[in-house]
Structure formats: C-alpha cells, structure tokens
CSV table of C-alpha atoms in Angstrom, one decimal:
chain,number,residue,atom,x,y,z
A,1,MET,CA,68.7,12.3,-71.6
A,2,ALA,CA,67.2,9.8,-74.1
A,3,LEU,CA,70.7,8.2,-74.6
A,4,LEU,CA,71.2,8.1,-70.8
A,5,THR,CA,67.9,6.3,-70.4
A,6,HIS,CA,68.8,3.7,-73.0
A,7,VAL,CA,72.1,3.0,-71.2
A,8,LEU,CA,70.4,2.8,-67.8
A,9,ALA,CA,67.7,0.5,-69.1
A,10,CYS,CA,70.4,-1.8,-70.6
A,11,ILE,CA,72.4,-1.9,-67.4
A,12,PHE,CA,69.2,-2.6,-65.5
A,13,GLY,CA,68.4,-5.4,-67.8
A,14,ILE,CA,71.8,-7.0,-67.4
A,15,GLY,CA,71.0,-7.5,-63.7
A,16,SER,CA,67.9,-9.6,-64.5
A,17,TRP,CA,69.6,-13.0,-65.0
A,18,MET,CA,73.3,-12.3,-64.6
A,19,SER,CA,73.9,-13.8,-61.2
A,20,ILE,CA,72.5,-17.3,-61.9
A,21,ASN,CA,74.0,-17.2,-65.4
A,22,GLY,CA,77.3,-16.5,-63.6
A,23,VAL,CA,76.9,-19.6,-61.4
A,24,TRP,CA,76.3,-21.7,-64.5
A,25,VAL,CA,79.4,-20.6,-66.4
A,26,GLU,CA,81.5,-21.1,-63.3
A,27,LEU,CA,80.4,-24.7,-63.0
A,28,PRO,CA,83.6,-26.1,-64.7
A,29,VAL,CA,85.6,-24.7,-61.9
A,30,LEU,CA,83.2,-25.5,-59.0
A,31,VAL,CA,82.7,-29.2,-59.9
A,32,ASN,CA,86.3,-29.8,-59.4
A,33,VAL,CA,86.1,-28.7,-55.7
A,34,LEU,CA,82.5,-29.3,-54.4
A,35,PRO,CA,81.7,-32.8,-53.2
A,36,GLU,CA,78.7,-33.1,-55.6
A,37,GLY,CA,81.0,-33.1,-58.7
A,38,TRP,CA,79.2,-33.3,-62.0
A,39,TYR,CA,75.9,-34.0,-60.2
A,40,LEU,CA,75.9,-30.3,-59.3
A,41,PRO,CA,74.0,-29.1,-62.4
A,42,SER,CA,71.1,-31.4,-61.5
A,43,TYR,CA,70.9,-29.9,-58.0
A,44,LEU,CA,71.0,-26.4,-59.5
A,45,ILE,CA,68.0,-27.2,-61.8
A,46,ILE,CA,65.9,-28.2,-58.7
A,47,ILE,CA,67.0,-25.1,-56.8
A,48,ILE,CA,66.2,-22.7,-59.6
A,49,GLN,CA,62.7,-24.2,-60.1
A,50,LEU,CA,62.0,-23.9,-56.3
A,51,ALA,CA,62.8,-20.2,-56.6
A,52,ASN,CA,59.7,-19.8,-58.8
A,53,VAL,CA,57.8,-19.3,-55.6
A,54,GLY,CA,59.0,-15.7,-55.9
A,55,PRO,CA,57.3,-14.8,-59.3
A,56,LEU,CA,54.3,-16.9,-58.3
A,57,PHE,CA,53.8,-14.8,-55.1
A,58,ILE,CA,54.3,-11.5,-57.0
A,59,THR,CA,51.8,-12.6,-59.8
A,60,LEU,CA,49.1,-13.7,-57.3
A,61,MET,CA,49.5,-10.5,-55.3
A,62,HIS,CA,49.2,-8.5,-58.5
A,63,LYS,CA,46.0,-10.3,-59.4
A,64,TRP,CA,44.2,-10.4,-56.0
A,65,LYS,CA,45.8,-7.5,-54.1
A,66,PRO,CA,46.9,-4.9,-56.7
A,67,GLY,CA,48.8,-2.0,-55.4
A,68,LEU,CA,49.5,-3.7,-52.0
A,69,LEU,CA,53.2,-4.3,-52.9
A,70,SER,CA,55.3,-1.3,-53.8
A,71,GLU,CA,57.0,-2.1,-57.2
A,72,VAL,CA,60.0,0.1,-56.4
A,73,LEU,CA,60.4,-1.4,-52.9
A,74,VAL,CA,60.2,-5.0,-54.3
A,75,ILE,CA,62.9,-4.3,-56.9
A,76,CYS,CA,65.2,-2.6,-54.4
A,77,VAL,CA,64.9,-5.6,-52.0
A,78,VAL,CA,65.4,-8.1,-54.9
A,79,VAL,CA,68.5,-6.5,-56.4
A,80,SER,CA,70.0,-5.8,-53.0
A,81,THR,CA,69.6,-9.4,-52.1
A,82,GLY,CA,71.5,-10.3,-55.3
A,83,VAL,CA,74.4,-8.0,-54.4
A,84,VAL,CA,74.7,-9.4,-50.9
A,85,ALA,CA,74.3,-13.1,-52.0
A,86,CYS,CA,77.0,-12.7,-54.7
A,87,PHE,CA,79.3,-11.1,-52.2
A,88,LEU,CA,78.8,-13.8,-49.6
A,89,LEU,CA,79.1,-16.5,-52.3
A,90,ALA,CA,82.6,-15.3,-53.1
A,91,PHE,CA,83.8,-16.3,-49.6
A,92,LEU,CA,81.5,-19.2,-48.6
A,93,TRP,CA,80.9,-21.2,-51.8
A,94,HIS,CA,83.5,-23.9,-50.9
A,95,TYR,CA,82.3,-24.5,-47.3
A,96,THR,CA,80.6,-27.9,-46.9
A,97,MET,CA,78.9,-29.8,-44.1
A,98,ASP,CA,77.4,-33.2,-43.4
A,99,PHE,CA,73.8,-33.5,-44.3
A,100,GLY,CA,71.7,-36.6,-44.9
A,101,GLY,CA,74.6,-38.9,-44.4
A,102,ALA,CA,76.8,-37.2,-47.0
A,103,ARG,CA,78.9,-34.2,-47.5
A,104,HIS,CA,77.0,-31.4,-49.2
A,105,SER,CA,77.7,-27.7,-50.2
A,106,VAL,CA,74.9,-26.3,-48.1
A,107,ALA,CA,76.2,-22.7,-48.1
A,108,PHE,CA,76.5,-22.8,-51.9
A,109,PHE,CA,72.9,-24.2,-52.2
A,110,ILE,CA,71.4,-21.6,-49.9
A,111,LEU,CA,73.1,-18.6,-51.6
A,112,THR,CA,72.3,-20.0,-55.0
A,113,PHE,CA,68.6,-20.2,-54.1
A,114,CYS,CA,68.8,-16.6,-53.1
A,115,LEU,CA,70.3,-15.7,-56.5
A,116,SER,CA,67.7,-17.8,-58.2
A,117,LEU,CA,64.9,-16.1,-56.3
A,118,VAL,CA,66.3,-12.7,-57.5
A,119,ASP,CA,66.5,-13.7,-61.1
A,120,CYS,CA,63.2,-15.5,-61.3
A,121,THR,CA,61.4,-12.6,-59.6
A,122,SER,CA,62.9,-10.1,-62.0
A,123,SER,CA,60.8,-11.6,-64.7
A,124,VAL,CA,57.6,-10.2,-63.1
A,125,THR,CA,59.0,-7.0,-61.6
A,126,PHE,CA,61.7,-5.5,-63.9
A,127,LEU,CA,59.7,-5.6,-67.1
A,128,PRO,CA,56.5,-4.1,-65.6
A,129,PHE,CA,58.7,-1.3,-64.2
A,130,MET,CA,60.1,-0.6,-67.7
A,131,GLY,CA,56.5,-0.4,-68.9
A,132,ARG,CA,56.4,3.0,-67.3
A,133,PHE,CA,58.8,4.3,-70.0
A,134,HIS,CA,58.4,4.9,-73.7
A,135,PRO,CA,58.2,1.6,-75.6
A,136,ARG,CA,61.6,2.3,-77.3
A,137,TYR,CA,63.3,1.7,-74.0
A,138,ILE,CA,61.8,-1.8,-73.7
A,139,THR,CA,64.2,-3.0,-76.5
A,140,SER,CA,67.2,-1.6,-74.6
A,141,TYR,CA,66.0,-3.5,-71.6
A,142,PHE,CA,65.8,-6.7,-73.6
A,143,ILE,CA,69.3,-6.1,-75.0
A,144,GLY,CA,70.6,-5.9,-71.4
A,145,GLU,CA,68.7,-9.0,-70.5
A,146,GLY,CA,70.5,-10.8,-73.4
A,147,LEU,CA,73.8,-9.4,-72.2
A,148,SER,CA,73.1,-10.9,-68.7
A,149,GLY,CA,74.2,-14.2,-70.2
A,150,LEU,CA,77.0,-12.9,-72.3
A,151,VAL,CA,78.8,-10.7,-69.7
A,152,PRO,CA,79.4,-13.6,-67.2
A,153,ALA,CA,80.4,-15.9,-70.1
A,154,LEU,CA,83.1,-13.4,-71.2
A,155,PHE,CA,84.5,-13.2,-67.7
A,156,ALA,CA,84.5,-17.0,-67.5
A,157,LEU,CA,86.4,-17.1,-70.8
A,158,ALA,CA,88.9,-14.6,-69.4
A,159,GLN,CA,89.1,-16.7,-66.3
A,160,GLY,CA,89.8,-19.8,-68.4
A,161,ALA,CA,87.0,-21.8,-66.8
A,162,GLY,CA,86.4,-25.2,-68.4
A,163,ILE,CA,89.2,-24.9,-71.0
A,164,SER,CA,90.5,-28.4,-71.5
A,165,SER,CA,93.0,-30.3,-73.6
A,166,CYS,CA,93.9,-33.9,-74.3
A,167,VAL,CA,97.1,-35.1,-72.8
A,168,GLU,CA,98.9,-38.4,-73.0
A,169,VAL,CA,99.3,-40.2,-69.6
A,170,ALA,CA,101.8,-42.9,-69.4
A,171,ILE,CA,100.7,-46.3,-68.1
A,172,PRO,CA,103.0,-48.1,-65.7
A,173,SER,CA,105.0,-50.9,-67.4
A,174,ASN,CA,103.6,-53.5,-65.0
A,175,HIS,CA,100.1,-52.6,-66.2
A,176,THR,CA,98.7,-54.0,-69.4
A,177,HIS,CA,95.6,-52.2,-70.8
A,178,ARG,CA,93.5,-53.9,-73.4
A,179,SER,CA,90.8,-52.1,-75.3
A,180,ASN,CA,88.1,-52.8,-77.9
A,181,ALA,CA,88.7,-49.4,-79.5
A,182,THR,CA,91.7,-47.6,-81.0
A,183,LEU,CA,93.5,-45.2,-78.7
A,184,GLY,CA,96.1,-42.9,-80.1
A,185,ASN,CA,98.4,-44.9,-82.5
A,186,VAL,CA,97.9,-48.2,-80.8
A,187,SER,CA,95.8,-50.9,-82.2
A,188,ALA,CA,93.1,-52.7,-80.3
A,189,GLY,CA,94.3,-55.7,-78.3
A,190,ASP,CA,97.9,-54.6,-78.0
A,191,PRO,CA,99.5,-53.3,-74.8
A,192,VAL,CA,98.9,-49.5,-74.6
A,193,PRO,CA,101.8,-47.5,-73.3
A,194,PHE,CA,99.7,-44.4,-72.8
A,195,ARG,CA,96.1,-43.2,-72.6
A,196,LEU,CA,94.5,-39.9,-73.5
A,197,GLU,CA,92.9,-37.9,-70.6
A,198,THR,CA,91.1,-34.6,-70.4
A,199,ARG,CA,93.0,-32.0,-68.4
A,200,TYR,CA,91.5,-28.7,-67.4
A,201,SER,CA,93.8,-25.7,-67.4
A,202,PRO,CA,94.2,-23.8,-64.1
A,203,ALA,CA,92.0,-20.7,-63.9
A,204,ASN,CA,93.6,-17.3,-64.5
A,205,PHE,CA,91.8,-15.9,-61.4
A,206,SER,CA,89.9,-17.5,-58.5
A,207,SER,CA,86.2,-18.0,-58.0
A,208,LEU,CA,86.4,-15.5,-55.2
A,209,VAL,CA,87.4,-12.8,-57.7
A,210,PHE,CA,84.7,-14.0,-60.2
A,211,PHE,CA,81.8,-13.8,-57.7
A,212,LEU,CA,83.1,-10.4,-56.4
A,213,ILE,CA,82.9,-9.2,-60.1
A,214,LEU,CA,79.3,-10.4,-60.2
A,215,SER,CA,78.5,-8.6,-57.0
A,216,GLY,CA,79.9,-5.4,-58.5
A,217,LEU,CA,77.9,-5.8,-61.6
A,218,MET,CA,74.7,-6.4,-59.6
A,219,PHE,CA,75.4,-3.3,-57.7
A,220,SER,CA,75.6,-1.4,-61.0
A,221,CYS,CA,72.1,-2.7,-61.8
A,222,LEU,CA,70.9,-1.3,-58.4
A,223,VAL,CA,72.5,2.1,-59.3
A,224,ALA,CA,70.9,2.1,-62.7
A,225,PHE,CA,67.5,1.4,-61.2
A,226,PHE,CA,68.0,4.2,-58.7
A,227,PHE,CA,68.5,6.7,-61.5
A,228,LEU,CA,65.8,5.2,-63.7
A,229,ASN,CA,63.3,5.6,-60.9
A,230,ARG,CA,64.2,9.3,-60.5
A,231,LEU,CA,64.1,10.3,-64.2
A,232,PRO,CA,61.6,13.0,-64.7
A,233,ARG,CA,58.3,11.6,-66.1
A,234,VAL,CA,58.6,14.2,-68.9
A,235,TRP,CA,60.7,11.6,-70.8
A,236,ASP,CA,57.9,9.1,-70.7
A,237,LEU,CA,56.3,10.3,-73.9
A,238,SER,CA,53.3,8.0,-73.4
A,239,GLU,CA,52.2,10.4,-70.7
A,240,GLN,CA,53.6,13.5,-72.3
A,241,LYS,CA,50.9,15.7,-73.9
A,242,LEU,CA,53.3,18.3,-75.3
A,243,CYS,CA,55.3,17.7,-78.4
A,244,ALA,CA,59.0,18.0,-77.8
A,245,SER,CA,59.4,19.9,-81.1
A,246,GLU,CA,57.0,22.6,-79.8
A,247,ILE,CA,58.9,23.4,-76.5
A,248,THR,CA,60.4,26.8,-77.4
A,249,LEU,CA,61.3,29.9,-75.6
A,250,HIS,CA,57.8,31.3,-76.5
A,251,SER,CA,56.2,28.3,-74.7
A,252,ILE,CA,57.5,29.4,-71.3
A,253,ARG,CA,55.4,32.1,-69.7
A,254,LYS,CA,55.5,33.8,-66.4
A,255,ILE,CA,52.6,33.2,-64.0
A,256,PRO,CA,51.2,36.6,-63.0
A,257,ALA,CA,52.2,37.7,-59.6
A,258,ASP,CA,48.6,38.8,-58.8
A,259,GLY,CA,47.5,35.2,-59.4
A,260,GLY,CA,48.4,34.5,-55.7
A,261,LEU,CA,51.3,32.2,-56.7
A,262,LYS,CA,55.0,32.7,-56.6
A,263,GLU,CA,56.5,33.7,-59.9
A,264,GLY,CA,57.4,30.6,-61.9
A,265,PHE,CA,57.2,29.0,-65.3
A,266,THR,CA,54.9,26.7,-67.1
A,267,ASN,CA,55.5,24.6,-70.2
A,268,PHE,CA,52.2,25.0,-71.9
A,269,PRO,CA,52.5,25.5,-75.7
A,270,VAL,CA,51.5,28.7,-77.4
A,271,GLU,CA,48.0,29.0,-78.9
A,272,GLY,CA,47.5,27.1,-82.1
A,273,LYS,CA,50.5,24.8,-81.5
A,274,ALA,CA,48.9,22.0,-79.4
A,275,GLU,CA,47.8,19.9,-82.4
A,276,SER,CA,50.9,20.5,-84.6
A,277,CYS,CA,52.9,17.4,-83.6
A,278,SER,CA,55.0,15.8,-86.2
A,279,LYS,CA,54.4,12.2,-87.2
A,280,GLU,CA,57.4,11.1,-85.2
A,281,ASP,CA,56.0,12.7,-82.1
A,282,GLU,CA,52.6,11.0,-82.7
A,283,GLU,CA,54.4,7.7,-82.9
A,284,GLY,CA,56.3,8.6,-79.8
A,285,ALA,CA,53.0,8.5,-77.8
A,286,PRO,CA,51.2,5.5,-79.1
A,287,GLU,CA,47.7,4.8,-78.1
A,288,LYS,CA,46.9,1.6,-76.1
A,289,VAL,CA,46.0,-1.3,-78.4
A,290,VAL,CA,43.4,-3.7,-77.1
A,291,TYR,CA,43.7,-7.3,-78.2
A,292,SER,CA,41.1,-10.1,-78.0
A,293,TRP,CA,41.5,-12.9,-75.5
A,294,THR,CA,42.2,-15.3,-78.3
A,295,THR,CA,45.1,-13.2,-79.6
A,296,LEU,CA,46.5,-12.6,-76.1
A,297,ALA,CA,46.3,-16.4,-75.4
A,298,PHE,CA,48.1,-17.1,-78.6
A,299,MET,CA,50.9,-14.7,-77.7
A,300,TYR,CA,51.2,-16.1,-74.2
A,301,VAL,CA,51.4,-19.7,-75.6
A,302,LEU,CA,54.1,-18.5,-78.0
A,303,ILE,CA,56.1,-16.9,-75.1
A,304,THR,CA,55.7,-20.1,-73.0
A,305,TRP,CA,56.9,-22.3,-75.9
A,306,CYS,CA,59.9,-20.1,-76.7
A,307,SER,CA,60.9,-19.9,-73.0
A,308,SER,CA,60.6,-23.6,-72.5
A,309,LEU,CA,63.0,-24.2,-75.4
A,310,MET,CA,65.4,-21.5,-74.5
A,311,TYR,CA,65.5,-21.8,-70.7
A,312,GLY,CA,64.5,-25.4,-69.9
A,313,ILE,CA,64.7,-28.0,-72.7
A,314,LEU,CA,67.7,-27.2,-74.9
A,315,PRO,CA,70.1,-25.9,-72.2
A,316,SER,CA,69.8,-29.3,-70.5
A,317,VAL,CA,71.3,-31.0,-73.5
A,318,GLN,CA,73.7,-28.5,-74.9
A,319,SER,CA,76.8,-30.3,-73.6
A,320,TYR,CA,75.5,-33.6,-75.1
A,321,SER,CA,74.9,-32.0,-78.5
A,322,CYS,CA,78.3,-30.1,-78.7
A,323,LEU,CA,80.9,-32.0,-76.7
A,324,PRO,CA,80.9,-35.1,-79.0
A,325,TYR,CA,82.3,-32.7,-81.7
A,326,SER,CA,84.9,-30.9,-79.6
A,327,ASN,CA,85.4,-28.7,-76.6
A,328,LEU,CA,85.9,-25.8,-78.9
A,329,ALA,CA,82.4,-26.3,-80.4
A,330,TYR,CA,80.9,-26.3,-77.0
A,331,HIS,CA,82.5,-23.1,-75.9
A,332,LEU,CA,81.7,-21.4,-79.2
A,333,SER,CA,78.1,-22.5,-79.1
A,334,THR,CA,77.6,-21.1,-75.6
A,335,THR,CA,79.5,-17.8,-76.1
A,336,LEU,CA,78.2,-17.0,-79.6
A,337,GLY,CA,74.8,-18.2,-78.6
A,338,ALA,CA,74.8,-15.8,-75.8
A,339,MET,CA,75.9,-13.0,-78.1
A,340,ALA,CA,73.1,-13.8,-80.5
A,341,VAL,CA,70.4,-12.8,-77.9
A,342,PRO,CA,71.5,-9.1,-77.5
A,343,LEU,CA,72.2,-9.0,-81.3
A,344,ALA,CA,68.6,-10.1,-82.0
A,345,CYS,CA,67.3,-7.5,-79.6
A,346,SER,CA,69.3,-4.8,-81.5
A,347,ILE,CA,67.9,-6.0,-84.8
A,348,SER,CA,64.4,-5.7,-83.5
A,349,THR,CA,65.1,-2.0,-82.9
A,350,PHE,CA,65.9,-1.3,-86.5
A,351,LEU,CA,63.8,-4.0,-88.2
A,352,PRO,CA,60.7,-4.4,-85.9
A,353,SER,CA,57.8,-6.6,-87.0
A,354,ARG,CA,54.5,-6.8,-85.1
A,355,SER,CA,53.0,-9.4,-87.5
A,356,LEU,CA,52.0,-12.4,-85.4
A,357,ALA,CA,52.1,-14.5,-88.6
A,358,PHE,CA,55.7,-13.6,-89.2
A,359,LEU,CA,56.6,-14.1,-85.6
A,360,SER,CA,55.0,-17.5,-85.7
A,361,VAL,CA,57.0,-18.5,-88.7
A,362,LEU,CA,60.2,-17.3,-87.0
A,363,ALA,CA,59.3,-19.2,-83.9
A,364,ALA,CA,58.8,-22.4,-86.0
A,365,THR,CA,62.2,-21.7,-87.7
A,366,GLY,CA,63.9,-21.4,-84.3
A,367,THR,CA,62.1,-24.6,-83.2
A,368,ALA,CA,63.6,-26.4,-86.2
A,369,PHE,CA,67.1,-25.4,-85.2
A,370,GLY,CA,66.3,-26.6,-81.7
A,371,ALA,CA,65.1,-29.9,-83.1
A,372,TYR,CA,68.5,-30.3,-84.9
A,373,ASN,CA,70.3,-29.6,-81.6
A,374,MET,CA,68.1,-32.0,-79.7
A,375,GLY,CA,68.7,-34.7,-82.4
A,376,MET,CA,72.5,-34.3,-82.1
A,377,ALA,CA,72.2,-34.7,-78.4
A,378,THR,CA,70.0,-37.8,-78.7
A,379,LEU,CA,72.6,-39.4,-81.0
A,380,SER,CA,75.5,-38.5,-78.6
A,381,PRO,CA,78.2,-39.7,-78.2
A,382,CYS,CA,78.3,-40.5,-82.0
A,383,PRO,CA,76.3,-37.9,-83.9
A,384,PRO,CA,76.8,-37.4,-87.7
A,385,LEU,CA,80.0,-35.7,-88.8
A,386,ASN,CA,81.6,-36.5,-85.5
A,387,HIS,CA,85.2,-35.2,-85.2
A,388,SER,CA,84.7,-33.2,-88.4
A,389,GLU,CA,85.1,-29.5,-88.9
A,390,TRP,CA,81.8,-29.4,-90.8
A,391,GLY,CA,80.1,-31.0,-87.8
A,392,ASP,CA,81.6,-28.3,-85.5
A,393,ALA,CA,80.5,-25.5,-87.8
A,394,LEU,CA,76.9,-26.8,-88.2
A,395,ILE,CA,76.3,-27.3,-84.5
A,396,VAL,CA,77.6,-23.9,-83.6
A,397,ILE,CA,75.6,-22.2,-86.3
A,398,SER,CA,72.5,-24.1,-85.3
A,399,TRP,CA,72.8,-23.0,-81.7
A,400,VAL,CA,73.4,-19.3,-82.7
A,401,LEU,CA,70.4,-19.2,-85.0
A,402,PHE,CA,68.3,-21.0,-82.4
A,403,ASN,CA,69.0,-18.4,-79.7
A,404,GLY,CA,68.8,-15.5,-82.1
A,405,THR,CA,65.4,-16.3,-83.8
A,406,LEU,CA,63.6,-17.1,-80.5
A,407,ALA,CA,65.1,-14.1,-78.8
A,408,TYR,CA,63.7,-11.8,-81.6
A,409,VAL,CA,60.3,-13.4,-81.2
A,410,LYS,CA,60.3,-12.8,-77.4
A,411,VAL,CA,61.4,-9.2,-77.7
A,412,MET,CA,58.7,-8.3,-80.3
A,413,LEU,CA,56.0,-10.0,-78.2
A,414,GLY,CA,57.1,-7.9,-75.2
A,415,VAL,CA,56.9,-4.7,-77.3
A,416,ILE,CA,53.4,-5.7,-78.5
A,417,LEU,CA,52.2,-6.5,-75.0
A,418,ARG,CA,53.6,-3.2,-73.8
A,419,GLY,CA,51.2,-1.5,-76.1
A,420,HIS,CA,48.3,-3.4,-74.6
A,421,SER,CA,48.8,-2.7,-70.9
A,422,GLN,CA,51.3,-2.8,-68.1
A,423,SER,CA,49.5,-5.8,-66.6
A,424,ALA,CA,50.2,-7.7,-69.8
A,425,LEU,CA,53.9,-7.4,-69.1
A,426,VAL,CA,53.5,-9.0,-65.7
A,427,TRP,CA,51.8,-12.0,-67.3
A,428,TYR,CA,54.6,-12.0,-69.9
A,429,GLY,CA,57.1,-12.6,-67.1
A,430,ALA,CA,54.8,-15.2,-65.5
A,431,MET,CA,54.5,-17.1,-68.8
A,432,GLU,CA,58.3,-16.8,-69.3
A,433,GLN,CA,58.9,-18.5,-66.0
A,434,LEU,CA,56.2,-21.1,-66.6
A,435,GLY,CA,57.9,-22.0,-69.9
A,436,GLY,CA,61.2,-22.5,-68.2
A,437,LEU,CA,59.6,-24.5,-65.4
A,438,ILE,CA,57.8,-26.8,-67.9
A,439,GLY,CA,61.0,-27.4,-69.8
A,440,ALA,CA,63.0,-28.2,-66.7
A,441,VAL,CA,60.4,-30.6,-65.4
A,442,ILE,CA,60.3,-32.4,-68.7
A,443,MET,CA,64.1,-32.7,-69.1
A,444,PHE,CA,65.2,-33.4,-65.5
A,445,PRO,CA,63.9,-37.1,-65.4
A,446,LEU,CA,65.1,-37.7,-69.0
A,447,VAL,CA,68.6,-36.5,-68.2
A,448,ASN,CA,69.1,-37.5,-64.6
A,449,VAL,CA,66.8,-40.4,-64.0
A,450,TYR,CA,66.3,-42.3,-67.2
A,451,SER,CA,69.7,-41.4,-68.7
A,452,VAL,CA,68.3,-40.9,-72.2
A,453,PHE,CA,71.3,-38.9,-73.2
A,454,LYS,CA,74.8,-40.5,-73.2
A,455,SER,CA,78.0,-38.7,-72.6
A,456,ALA,CA,81.6,-39.7,-73.3
A,457,ASP,CA,85.0,-38.2,-72.7
A,458,TYR,CA,86.0,-36.5,-75.9
A,459,CYS,CA,89.7,-37.4,-75.6
A,460,SER,CA,89.4,-41.1,-74.8
A,461,PHE,CA,86.3,-42.2,-76.6
A,462,ARG,CA,86.3,-43.0,-80.3
A,463,CYS,CA,83.1,-43.9,-82.2
A,464,PRO,CA,83.1,-47.1,-84.3
A,465,ALA,CA,83.9,-46.6,-88.0
C-alpha cells in the first residue's frame, strides 16, 4: 500500500503543471501555423499571469472563510477542467477569428487560459491535499511535479517539435546579394550564390495527437486523485496512534456479544505494547514543529526568490542564452534541465537536509548559475565561446545545475513547512505563484518592450571575429 501511495502521489503531481508545460514545448509547431507567429510566447505570458486569479481566490477564501470551499470538490473541478480543455484544444487550437482589427487565435487563447487556471490553482490545492498524508509522500508529489515538465518535453522530442537544421538555399542568378559578414564559403562583398536558412523538420505526429495525449495524462491525474482520496486514513501515520510493528494477530479481539454490538474486531494493541514503538515508527509520526514568524518569513522569501528565478525570470531568456551556441544546446538544456528537477526531488528523499543555512547556500549557488545563464542571454547573439563545443557544454551544465539546486531547495522547504501546519503549505503555493508573477512582470517589458535581449538566426548570423 505504501508503494501504491507513492506511485499515486507521483502521478497526481505530474498533473500539476503538465498541461501548460505541454503548450510551451509545442510552441515550435504552433508558431508556424497561428497568425501571432513568434509573438505567441509573449501572449502566453500575459494569459498565464491573468490565471493567477485562481490561486488568489483560493488563498483569500482559505484565509477569511476557512472550510467554506471543499478541497476535494475544488481539485475535482480543476483537474476535470484540465482534461476537457486539453481535449478541446486538440481540435480547436488552429481556429482563428478577426478581433481588434487583426486575425487572432481566440479559441487557443481561451483554452490556454483554462489550462493556466488549472495549473496555477494546483499550487494552492494539490500540495495542501498531500499534507493529509505522511511527509514521505510529499517528496513523491514533488517528483511528479518535476516530471510535469519532463513528460511533455519527451513527447515533444518524439514528435520532433522544433528540430531544425541549416540548409543551403540557392539565390536566383539575376539577384546579387552583398553582405558585410562571411556566409558559407563566400567572402564579404562577392556575389553569393546561396544563403543558409533554418528549416524545421516536419513533426512525426500532429498537434491533435499531442494534445490528446496531454488530455489522457490529465485524466490519469484525476484517477490518481480519486484513489488517493479513498485510501484508508490508517496509512496516514501522522494520525495513526498504533505502531505498525505491533499489529499482530493477538491485537485483534472480538467485541463481546453482550456488549450490545454486533460481533466485530478492533485493532487496539495488547496491554503493555502501546509505548513500544521502534524509532522508525516514532519518526513515522513526527510531531508538529512550530517556527517563529521570522523563520517562516525567511522561508517564504526563499520560496518566492527561487520560484521567480525558475518560473519567471530565467525561462524568459533561455532561448537567448542557448540558441547562440546551437539548436542542440537549446534542446539539451530544456530537456536535461527538466530531468534535473525530478532527480533533485529523488535526491532529497535519500539525502534530506532541514538546515536553513545549508539551503540558503544552495539557493545562492543556484542563483549564481542563473546569473551565468542571464549573462549569456544579455551578451546574445555573441556570447563567449560562441560556436564552440565548450560553450555548448557549459551552458547546458549551467542550466541543469540551476534547475537541480533550486528544485532541491524548494522541495526541502515544502517538507519543512509540512511539519509546521497544513495551512503553511497553502501559503507555500501562494508564494510560489507570487514568485512566478514577479519574475514575469519584471521580464515581460525587458524582453517584449525594450528589447534588451537580441536574437539572431543561428544558421545565417556570424559574430565578428
């Protein structure tokens, strides 16, 4: 039963951010069809941040009207909405209409908002629900949450989304192209018989199939929640008073028939055994730990900081930091970076650390890797070691370590707050969303308004020597 609970918690966690992550990894296919083109990501950032009305509403209701909203009902509605929205997106994503004097993907935007609402709200509903279970299952949930980015990425790689190559395109003989840079084997100023262009390979399967897969995975999350909600509370050792090692045949006694009750069984321990729990059992039912407001504030600030880097600031510039090196570096950084998150969650299971000093140092280390990534994005399109294998390796390693270190910090802070109270987990989710919102608000004008970061086509652009 314990193994089953771990598996269900992991599947449940996968549904937390999988749908909107699926939309992001599918963008290389969508931008070639939808009228917004490569402006589509900037629209998605706005839509996702508007969806924060969901967690804001849940958090305020939890604060001012506790118990009014049924946690189970809210999760059922949220996950069911995700299943239906993914299913409809498979058939309606390419439909457009005139709006505001231009052609826009209104159906795609509406359904994406529904998916964003599902994922944002999961931060303040899924984790508090998992707070009902033993703390060891929190880690399994975080592993699933990490996989919510990896699973869609693997399907996108199988689909071949965004895989590109440089091809030579012949220039008509009556057209003379002069350039100030060196293209191919032709010197600057000479007529160029060809030019290099980026060509994207056709997908192995359509976006319809991709979104149907996401809908099926979201349905599996709903099924996992159904069984988790019906697991007997005996497996929540934080509420269990009887040591599992003391449940024996002698612990089961018949209730006397003359007691006025039907014959049955109880699971009370035999005399003299109630206090004989092993150390493992004592650790299995940890007492609540009360932290000062100063300590709680520090942990919430740390959560907000890590979330702003992981979900708002650095993802906005990942393409600028990786694509100047190569398309391969970009794909490896996104895929391996996504794999680093569940790996860090698994490491936290075997090598946990509740030391806030150590977690602070680890957060600073992850921030340093993030600063390197941001620096390379700022120097785009000509960062150091451009078009070098060393440059490719360094940027990929930096992204992997950035995601892994900060993911470990967030998981351990979640485990620590689980020992404080279930309400602390609600505020954990709220601070996580707040961090992502702050990061997005900071980066949106820098990327889309002031154009601080410069991009260039990898195939045709060459940095000056």
